[in-house]
mmCIF file of C-alpha atoms in Angstrom:
data_model
loop_
_atom_site.group_PDB
_atom_site.id
_atom_site.type_symbol
_atom_site.label_atom_id
_atom_site.label_comp_id
_atom_site.label_asym_id
_atom_site.label_seq_id
_atom_site.Cartn_x
_atom_site.Cartn_y
_atom_site.Cartn_z
ATOM 1 C CA UNK A 1 82.811 94.996 126.815
ATOM 2 C CA UNK A 2 82.222 92.823 123.442
ATOM 3 C CA UNK A 3 78.570 93.829 123.810
ATOM 4 C CA UNK A 4 79.107 97.037 124.342
ATOM 5 C CA UNK A 5 81.759 97.810 121.614
ATOM 6 C CA UNK A 6 79.014 95.587 119.339
ATOM 7 C CA UNK A 7 76.394 98.113 120.332
ATOM 8 C CA UNK A 8 78.316 100.879 119.550
ATOM 9 C CA UNK A 9 80.012 99.675 115.925
ATOM 10 C CA UNK A 10 77.026 97.644 114.403
ATOM 11 C CA UNK A 11 75.649 99.769 112.120
ATOM 12 C CA UNK A 12 78.559 100.448 110.884
ATOM 13 C CA UNK A 13 79.325 96.829 110.326
ATOM 14 C CA UNK A 14 75.568 95.714 109.324
ATOM 15 C CA UNK A 15 75.824 98.476 106.531
ATOM 16 C CA UNK A 16 79.333 96.644 105.450
ATOM 17 C CA UNK A 17 77.928 93.251 105.174
ATOM 18 C CA UNK A 18 74.686 94.594 103.634
ATOM 19 C CA UNK A 19 75.923 96.420 100.386
ATOM 20 C CA UNK A 20 79.074 93.429 100.069
ATOM 21 C CA UNK A 21 75.614 91.021 100.020
ATOM 22 C CA UNK A 22 74.124 92.992 98.049
ATOM 23 C CA UNK A 23 77.114 93.273 95.227
ATOM 24 C CA UNK A 24 77.988 88.823 95.661
ATOM 25 C CA UNK A 25 74.358 88.668 93.438
ATOM 26 C CA UNK A 26 75.113 89.946 90.033
ATOM 27 C CA UNK A 27 78.980 89.287 91.095
ATOM 28 C CA UNK A 28 78.065 85.052 91.596
ATOM 29 C CA UNK A 29 75.899 85.968 88.818
ATOM 30 C CA UNK A 30 78.240 87.323 85.934
ATOM 31 C CA UNK A 31 80.811 86.108 86.762
ATOM 32 C CA UNK A 32 79.307 82.184 86.736
ATOM 33 C CA UNK A 33 78.089 83.049 83.051
ATOM 34 C CA UNK A 34 81.824 84.155 82.521
ATOM 35 C CA UNK A 35 83.918 81.014 84.216
ATOM 36 C CA UNK A 36 80.994 78.861 81.493
ATOM 37 C CA UNK A 37 82.081 80.436 78.576
ATOM 38 C CA UNK A 38 85.470 80.233 79.863
ATOM 39 C CA UNK A 39 85.717 77.076 79.926
ATOM 40 C CA UNK A 40 83.098 76.332 76.394
ATOM 41 C CA UNK A 41 84.673 78.388 74.554
ATOM 42 C CA UNK A 42 88.573 76.032 75.375
ATOM 43 C CA UNK A 43 89.722 79.427 76.131
ATOM 44 C CA UNK A 44 92.445 77.929 78.500
ATOM 45 C CA UNK A 45 94.578 76.891 76.139
ATOM 46 C CA UNK A 46 93.502 79.453 73.478
ATOM 47 C CA UNK A 47 95.164 82.057 76.830
ATOM 48 C CA UNK A 48 98.259 79.298 77.529
ATOM 49 C CA UNK A 49 99.166 80.512 73.959
ATOM 50 C CA UNK A 50 97.726 81.643 71.135
ATOM 51 C CA UNK A 51 99.174 80.359 68.568
ATOM 52 C CA UNK A 52 97.881 76.328 69.369
ATOM 53 C CA UNK A 53 95.638 76.242 67.186
ATOM 54 C CA UNK A 54 93.649 78.831 64.191
ATOM 55 C CA UNK A 55 91.558 81.548 65.435
ATOM 56 C CA UNK A 56 93.261 81.423 68.792
ATOM 57 C CA UNK A 57 93.938 85.212 69.005
ATOM 58 C CA UNK A 58 91.023 85.377 67.828
ATOM 59 C CA UNK A 59 89.337 84.670 70.918
ATOM 60 C CA UNK A 60 91.354 85.788 73.578
ATOM 61 C CA UNK A 61 90.902 89.161 71.673
ATOM 62 C CA UNK A 62 87.032 89.211 72.104
ATOM 63 C CA UNK A 63 86.657 87.509 75.832
ATOM 64 C CA UNK A 64 89.694 89.889 77.515
ATOM 65 C CA UNK A 65 87.390 92.879 75.215
ATOM 66 C CA UNK A 66 83.810 91.664 76.555
ATOM 67 C CA UNK A 67 84.950 90.831 80.178
ATOM 68 C CA UNK A 68 88.554 93.040 80.629
ATOM 69 C CA UNK A 69 86.872 96.416 81.671
ATOM 70 C CA UNK A 70 84.965 94.999 84.504
ATOM 71 C CA UNK A 71 87.533 93.332 85.517
ATOM 72 C CA UNK A 72 89.941 96.465 85.493
ATOM 73 C CA UNK A 73 87.840 98.217 87.254
ATOM 74 C CA UNK A 74 87.743 96.239 90.454
ATOM 75 C CA UNK A 75 91.077 98.439 90.733
ATOM 76 C CA UNK A 76 88.323 100.593 93.148
ATOM 77 C CA UNK A 77 88.149 98.542 95.356
ATOM 78 C CA UNK A 78 91.013 99.728 96.844
ATOM 79 C CA UNK A 79 88.722 102.641 97.930
ATOM 80 C CA UNK A 80 86.646 100.715 100.600
ATOM 81 C CA UNK A 81 89.925 99.546 103.606
ATOM 82 C CA UNK A 82 90.613 103.862 102.895
ATOM 83 C CA UNK A 83 86.153 104.203 103.407
ATOM 84 C CA UNK A 84 87.063 102.130 106.389
ATOM 85 C CA UNK A 85 90.191 103.440 107.739
ATOM 86 C CA UNK A 86 88.438 107.496 107.645
ATOM 87 C CA UNK A 87 84.234 106.101 108.959
ATOM 88 C CA UNK A 88 85.832 103.509 110.767
ATOM 89 C CA UNK A 89 89.014 103.627 112.218
ATOM 90 C CA UNK A 90 89.333 107.671 112.331
ATOM 91 C CA UNK A 91 85.859 108.326 114.590
ATOM 92 C CA UNK A 92 87.200 104.830 116.686
ATOM 93 C CA UNK A 93 88.382 107.235 119.629
ATOM 94 C CA UNK A 94 88.231 110.618 118.044
ATOM 95 C CA UNK A 95 85.216 110.481 119.032
ATOM 96 C CA UNK A 96 85.926 109.813 122.001
ATOM 97 C CA UNK A 97 87.933 112.266 122.981
ATOM 98 C CA UNK A 98 86.343 114.883 121.372
ATOM 99 C CA UNK A 99 82.663 114.033 123.054
ATOM 100 C CA UNK A 100 84.950 113.665 125.822
ATOM 101 C CA UNK A 101 83.270 110.469 126.894
ATOM 102 C CA UNK A 102 86.778 108.380 127.469
ATOM 103 C CA UNK A 103 86.620 109.897 130.958
ATOM 104 C CA UNK A 104 83.229 107.665 131.657
ATOM 105 C CA UNK A 105 85.077 105.000 130.105
ATOM 106 C CA UNK A 106 87.993 104.775 131.562
ATOM 107 C CA UNK A 107 85.726 104.872 134.977
ATOM 108 C CA UNK A 108 83.919 101.663 135.084
ATOM 109 C CA UNK A 109 85.443 98.678 136.252
ATOM 110 C CA UNK A 110 87.528 97.848 133.135
ATOM 111 C CA UNK A 111 90.896 98.298 132.263
ATOM 112 C CA UNK A 112 91.590 101.099 129.110
ATOM 113 C CA UNK A 113 93.671 98.103 128.130
ATOM 114 C CA UNK A 114 90.970 95.900 128.254
ATOM 115 C CA UNK A 115 88.673 99.082 126.585
ATOM 116 C CA UNK A 116 91.003 99.935 123.696
ATOM 117 C CA UNK A 117 92.288 95.674 122.749
ATOM 118 C CA UNK A 118 88.106 95.301 123.280
ATOM 119 C CA UNK A 119 87.870 98.219 120.472
ATOM 120 C CA UNK A 120 90.410 97.694 117.860
ATOM 121 C CA UNK A 121 90.009 93.468 117.926
ATOM 122 C CA UNK A 122 86.507 93.482 117.759
ATOM 123 C CA UNK A 123 85.869 96.617 115.100
ATOM 124 C CA UNK A 124 89.797 95.018 113.420
ATOM 125 C CA UNK A 125 87.569 92.336 113.037
ATOM 126 C CA UNK A 126 85.303 92.761 111.615
ATOM 127 C CA UNK A 127 86.762 94.726 109.483
ATOM 128 C CA UNK A 128 89.214 92.253 107.961
ATOM 129 C CA UNK A 129 86.456 89.681 107.414
ATOM 130 C CA UNK A 130 84.330 91.463 105.010
ATOM 131 C CA UNK A 131 87.572 92.638 103.228
ATOM 132 C CA UNK A 132 88.521 89.115 102.801
ATOM 133 C CA UNK A 133 84.630 88.237 101.855
ATOM 134 C CA UNK A 134 85.252 90.715 99.215
ATOM 135 C CA UNK A 135 88.916 89.557 98.091
ATOM 136 C CA UNK A 136 87.555 85.736 97.760
ATOM 137 C CA UNK A 137 85.037 87.358 95.683
ATOM 138 C CA UNK A 138 86.893 89.129 93.744
ATOM 139 C CA UNK A 139 89.720 86.707 92.938
ATOM 140 C CA UNK A 140 87.222 84.445 92.107
ATOM 141 C CA UNK A 141 85.609 86.547 89.421
ATOM 142 C CA UNK A 142 88.695 87.968 87.973
ATOM 143 C CA UNK A 143 90.191 84.294 87.731
ATOM 144 C CA UNK A 144 89.673 83.198 84.280
ATOM 145 C CA UNK A 145 91.469 87.187 83.387
ATOM 146 C CA UNK A 146 94.148 86.701 85.024
ATOM 147 C CA UNK A 147 95.138 83.359 82.485
ATOM 148 C CA UNK A 148 95.561 86.152 79.782
ATOM 149 C CA UNK A 149 97.502 88.943 82.179
ATOM 150 C CA UNK A 150 100.222 89.427 85.124
ATOM 151 C CA UNK A 151 98.341 89.504 87.847
ATOM 152 C CA UNK A 152 101.524 91.564 89.526
ATOM 153 C CA UNK A 153 100.221 94.820 87.551
ATOM 154 C CA UNK A 154 96.203 94.359 87.705
ATOM 155 C CA UNK A 155 93.933 94.604 89.364
ATOM 156 C CA UNK A 156 94.006 91.134 90.228
ATOM 157 C CA UNK A 157 96.235 91.610 93.041
ATOM 158 C CA UNK A 158 94.243 94.700 94.340
ATOM 159 C CA UNK A 159 91.663 92.073 95.061
ATOM 160 C CA UNK A 160 94.273 89.711 96.418
ATOM 161 C CA UNK A 161 93.561 88.422 100.038
ATOM 162 C CA UNK A 162 96.702 91.325 100.456
ATOM 163 C CA UNK A 163 92.868 93.692 100.223
ATOM 164 C CA UNK A 164 92.628 92.129 104.384
ATOM 165 C CA UNK A 165 95.709 93.732 105.434
ATOM 166 C CA UNK A 166 95.237 96.485 103.251
ATOM 167 C CA UNK A 167 92.397 97.166 106.016
ATOM 168 C CA UNK A 168 94.505 96.615 108.936
ATOM 169 C CA UNK A 169 97.007 99.183 107.770
ATOM 170 C CA UNK A 170 93.983 101.763 106.772
ATOM 171 C CA UNK A 171 92.289 101.385 109.864
ATOM 172 C CA UNK A 172 94.711 101.529 112.410
ATOM 173 C CA UNK A 173 95.819 104.748 110.735
ATOM 174 C CA UNK A 174 92.818 106.292 111.952
ATOM 175 C CA UNK A 175 92.602 105.106 114.802
ATOM 176 C CA UNK A 176 96.397 106.651 115.409
ATOM 177 C CA UNK A 177 95.066 109.868 113.030
ATOM 178 C CA UNK A 178 92.419 110.205 116.004
ATOM 179 C CA UNK A 179 94.367 109.914 118.498
ATOM 180 C CA UNK A 180 96.814 112.213 117.499
ATOM 181 C CA UNK A 181 94.350 115.086 115.961
ATOM 182 C CA UNK A 182 90.782 113.866 118.892
ATOM 183 C CA UNK A 183 88.551 116.061 115.522
ATOM 184 C CA UNK A 184 86.770 113.861 114.131
ATOM 185 C CA UNK A 185 85.943 115.299 110.020
ATOM 186 C CA UNK A 186 90.218 116.653 110.373
ATOM 187 C CA UNK A 187 91.325 112.791 111.145
ATOM 188 C CA UNK A 188 89.018 111.503 108.620
ATOM 189 C CA UNK A 189 90.245 113.509 105.889
ATOM 190 C CA UNK A 190 94.304 113.021 107.030
ATOM 191 C CA UNK A 191 93.680 109.545 106.865
ATOM 192 C CA UNK A 192 92.279 109.383 103.336
ATOM 193 C CA UNK A 193 95.452 111.781 102.270
ATOM 194 C CA UNK A 194 97.821 109.769 103.642
ATOM 195 C CA UNK A 195 95.982 105.856 103.165
ATOM 196 C CA UNK A 196 96.134 107.309 99.466
ATOM 197 C CA UNK A 197 99.957 108.902 99.123
ATOM 198 C CA UNK A 198 101.326 105.376 100.946
ATOM 199 C CA UNK A 199 99.127 102.718 98.976
ATOM 200 C CA UNK A 200 100.359 104.705 95.571
ATOM 201 C CA UNK A 201 104.096 104.934 96.121
ATOM 202 C CA UNK A 202 104.048 101.062 97.552
ATOM 203 C CA UNK A 203 102.489 100.320 94.624
ATOM 204 C CA UNK A 204 103.909 102.099 91.870
ATOM 205 C CA UNK A 205 107.387 102.377 93.897
ATOM 206 C CA UNK A 206 108.447 99.328 95.914
ATOM 207 C CA UNK A 207 106.171 96.672 94.722
ATOM 208 C CA UNK A 208 108.194 95.843 91.481
ATOM 209 C CA UNK A 209 111.294 96.116 93.510
ATOM 210 C CA UNK A 210 109.956 93.640 95.884
ATOM 211 C CA UNK A 211 112.463 90.861 94.644
ATOM 212 C CA UNK A 212 115.327 91.637 92.003
ATOM 213 C CA UNK A 213 113.756 92.020 88.534
ATOM 214 C CA UNK A 214 114.369 89.710 86.012
ATOM 215 C CA UNK A 215 117.060 90.976 83.184
ATOM 216 C CA UNK A 216 116.862 89.319 79.064
ATOM 217 C CA UNK A 217 118.816 91.532 76.071
ATOM 218 C CA UNK A 218 117.683 91.191 72.978
ATOM 219 C CA UNK A 219 118.316 91.763 69.325
ATOM 220 C CA UNK A 220 116.053 95.687 67.940
ATOM 221 C CA UNK A 221 114.896 93.288 65.288
ATOM 222 C CA UNK A 222 113.710 90.368 67.566
ATOM 223 C CA UNK A 223 110.362 89.880 67.415
ATOM 224 C CA UNK A 224 109.351 86.207 66.998
ATOM 225 C CA UNK A 225 106.236 84.747 68.980
ATOM 226 C CA UNK A 226 108.217 82.236 70.035
ATOM 227 C CA UNK A 227 110.742 84.356 72.011
ATOM 228 C CA UNK A 228 107.916 86.135 73.493
ATOM 229 C CA UNK A 229 107.208 87.155 77.328
ATOM 230 C CA UNK A 230 103.959 84.965 79.074
ATOM 231 C CA UNK A 231 101.320 87.591 79.099
ATOM 232 C CA UNK A 232 100.939 86.279 83.126
ATOM 233 C CA UNK A 233 104.662 87.871 83.376
ATOM 234 C CA UNK A 234 105.378 91.403 84.506
ATOM 235 C CA UNK A 235 106.938 93.680 82.245
ATOM 236 C CA UNK A 236 107.968 96.134 84.797
ATOM 237 C CA UNK A 237 110.895 98.568 82.336
ATOM 238 C CA UNK A 238 111.803 97.107 78.352
ATOM 239 C CA UNK A 239 114.493 100.243 76.498
ATOM 240 C CA UNK A 240 117.771 100.219 74.653
ATOM 241 C CA UNK A 241 120.868 99.242 75.649
ATOM 242 C CA UNK A 242 123.909 100.891 74.147
ATOM 243 C CA UNK A 243 127.240 98.910 73.140
ATOM 244 C CA UNK A 244 128.841 99.539 76.289
ATOM 245 C CA UNK A 245 125.833 97.944 77.950
ATOM 246 C CA UNK A 246 124.662 101.129 79.888
ATOM 247 C CA UNK A 247 120.804 101.900 79.148
ATOM 248 C CA UNK A 248 120.186 104.747 76.773
ATOM 249 C CA UNK A 249 117.364 107.922 78.801
ATOM 250 C CA UNK A 250 114.112 109.326 76.993
ATOM 251 C CA UNK A 251 116.707 112.351 75.350
ATOM 252 C CA UNK A 252 119.332 110.029 73.826
ATOM 253 C CA UNK A 253 116.419 107.675 72.336
ATOM 254 C CA UNK A 254 114.447 110.857 71.184
ATOM 255 C CA UNK A 255 118.097 112.096 69.410
ATOM 256 C CA UNK A 256 118.318 108.327 67.907
ATOM 257 C CA UNK A 257 115.071 108.923 65.930
ATOM 258 C CA UNK A 258 115.346 112.403 64.932
ATOM 259 C CA UNK A 259 118.678 110.514 63.108
ATOM 260 C CA UNK A 260 117.669 107.969 62.241
ATOM 261 C CA UNK A 261 113.447 109.227 60.666
ATOM 262 C CA UNK A 262 115.514 112.834 59.423
ATOM 263 C CA UNK A 263 114.915 112.009 55.577
ATOM 264 C CA UNK A 264 113.842 109.444 53.003
ATOM 265 C CA UNK A 265 114.355 106.556 55.577
ATOM 266 C CA UNK A 266 111.566 107.386 57.214
ATOM 267 C CA UNK A 267 109.460 105.854 54.112
ATOM 268 C CA UNK A 268 111.588 101.957 54.935
ATOM 269 C CA UNK A 269 109.027 102.091 58.718
ATOM 270 C CA UNK A 270 110.772 100.314 61.646
ATOM 271 C CA UNK A 271 113.330 98.603 58.948
ATOM 272 C CA UNK A 272 115.967 101.569 58.890
ATOM 273 C CA UNK A 273 115.392 102.142 63.162
ATOM 274 C CA UNK A 274 116.707 97.962 63.533
ATOM 275 C CA UNK A 275 119.361 98.766 61.044
ATOM 276 C CA UNK A 276 120.565 101.400 63.147
ATOM 277 C CA UNK A 277 120.077 100.328 66.318
ATOM 278 C CA UNK A 278 121.972 96.751 64.823
ATOM 279 C CA UNK A 279 125.406 98.776 63.439
ATOM 280 C CA UNK A 280 125.570 100.953 66.419
ATOM 281 C CA UNK A 281 125.649 97.176 68.979
ATOM 282 C CA UNK A 282 123.245 98.888 70.603
ATOM 283 C CA UNK A 283 120.201 95.758 72.293
ATOM 284 C CA UNK A 284 116.490 95.583 73.686
ATOM 285 C CA UNK A 285 116.759 94.671 76.892
ATOM 286 C CA UNK A 286 113.221 93.664 79.184
ATOM 287 C CA UNK A 287 113.081 94.092 82.733
ATOM 288 C CA UNK A 288 110.730 91.492 84.555
ATOM 289 C CA UNK A 289 109.007 89.657 86.978
ATOM 290 C CA UNK A 290 108.293 85.887 86.187
ATOM 291 C CA UNK A 291 104.452 85.138 86.775
ATOM 292 C CA UNK A 292 105.869 81.956 89.241
ATOM 293 C CA UNK A 293 106.406 85.038 91.581
ATOM 294 C CA UNK A 294 103.685 86.451 92.130
ATOM 295 C CA UNK A 295 102.471 84.384 95.476
ATOM 296 C CA UNK A 296 105.792 85.529 96.965
ATOM 297 C CA UNK A 297 105.322 89.421 95.690
ATOM 298 C CA UNK A 298 101.730 88.626 97.008
ATOM 299 C CA UNK A 299 103.393 87.508 100.295
ATOM 300 C CA UNK A 300 106.081 90.649 101.211
ATOM 301 C CA UNK A 301 103.183 93.152 100.187
ATOM 302 C CA UNK A 302 100.671 90.779 102.674
ATOM 303 C CA UNK A 303 103.669 91.247 105.096
ATOM 304 C CA UNK A 304 104.589 94.686 105.134
ATOM 305 C CA UNK A 305 100.773 96.029 105.723
ATOM 306 C CA UNK A 306 100.040 94.117 108.264
ATOM 307 C CA UNK A 307 103.584 95.114 110.492
ATOM 308 C CA UNK A 308 102.950 98.913 109.221
ATOM 309 C CA UNK A 309 99.045 97.763 110.629
ATOM 310 C CA UNK A 310 100.573 96.517 113.684
ATOM 311 C CA UNK A 311 102.817 99.100 114.089
ATOM 312 C CA UNK A 312 100.196 101.775 114.571
ATOM 313 C CA UNK A 313 98.006 99.991 116.518
ATOM 314 C CA UNK A 314 100.815 100.226 119.179
ATOM 315 C CA UNK A 315 101.394 103.761 119.035
ATOM 316 C CA UNK A 316 97.914 104.099 119.138
ATOM 317 C CA UNK A 317 97.532 102.142 122.118
ATOM 318 C CA UNK A 318 100.603 104.244 124.217
ATOM 319 C CA UNK A 319 98.948 107.526 123.512
ATOM 320 C CA UNK A 320 96.578 106.435 124.905
ATOM 321 C CA UNK A 321 97.795 105.139 127.823
ATOM 322 C CA UNK A 322 99.233 108.226 127.326
ATOM 323 C CA UNK A 323 97.149 111.142 127.598
ATOM 324 C CA UNK A 324 94.931 110.035 129.778
ATOM 325 C CA UNK A 325 97.056 108.787 132.835
#
């Protein structure tokens, strides 16, 4: 049964492996060059403390400008699970039902449960291993950049080991879509749509609140470098608090700006606004996730995607057994 499953899906898995190999060579070449520059220029202590020595800030800015754009482009790796879900997961069972070949498969000397479990295990393991290999490669490449910004918000989270769990989620989503619709092309489109909806919603809405963010308040004119949050902390939200401690809406902020800068006070720049806020007892707040929470938040996201994947695989198995009984 394992050999049959391998023959059915070896083309897709081998193609994915060749693509990974093609990407690995230039990634390793540029990665070694970047890591060497990071070490030779002494950027590590500068990233930790830009004021550690003269010219530190400029070194960090130049390094980030040289490699940061390529690092941010890795966010497109999030589409890898989508492609696996659509082009491997959706046709996995939809093609069997659409062509009627499921009848032949279930008349062999293999039980339906074993047939289904073997299909899902072989394909799922292959996809997860490829995703994990991509994750390890790109995480290594990004390591110097992740000392300069929060890994919880940048592409670092996308290429983390959570990529393997995300791939299993996308694969299970495609399998379930194929079982429900039994039409390969439609199931592929549905898989892409639902995957993007879930992934974007989780990333933009849920991830900032996996753990309750910390809140820091400062005087409106407090801009001391020594008091700034580390660049590896993730600023989730920031704004103004009134004298009662309530957050100001965007509309109220616009009213304040209009009132402050209505007239000659515009010549004073930010000093006029700082004076107004101080006179009215307002303070600046910053809602953030400290950098040391990254491993915990990563495990939470991995757990969410693995839980969804198991639930979707179980639902697909139940429907297959019921509809073919």
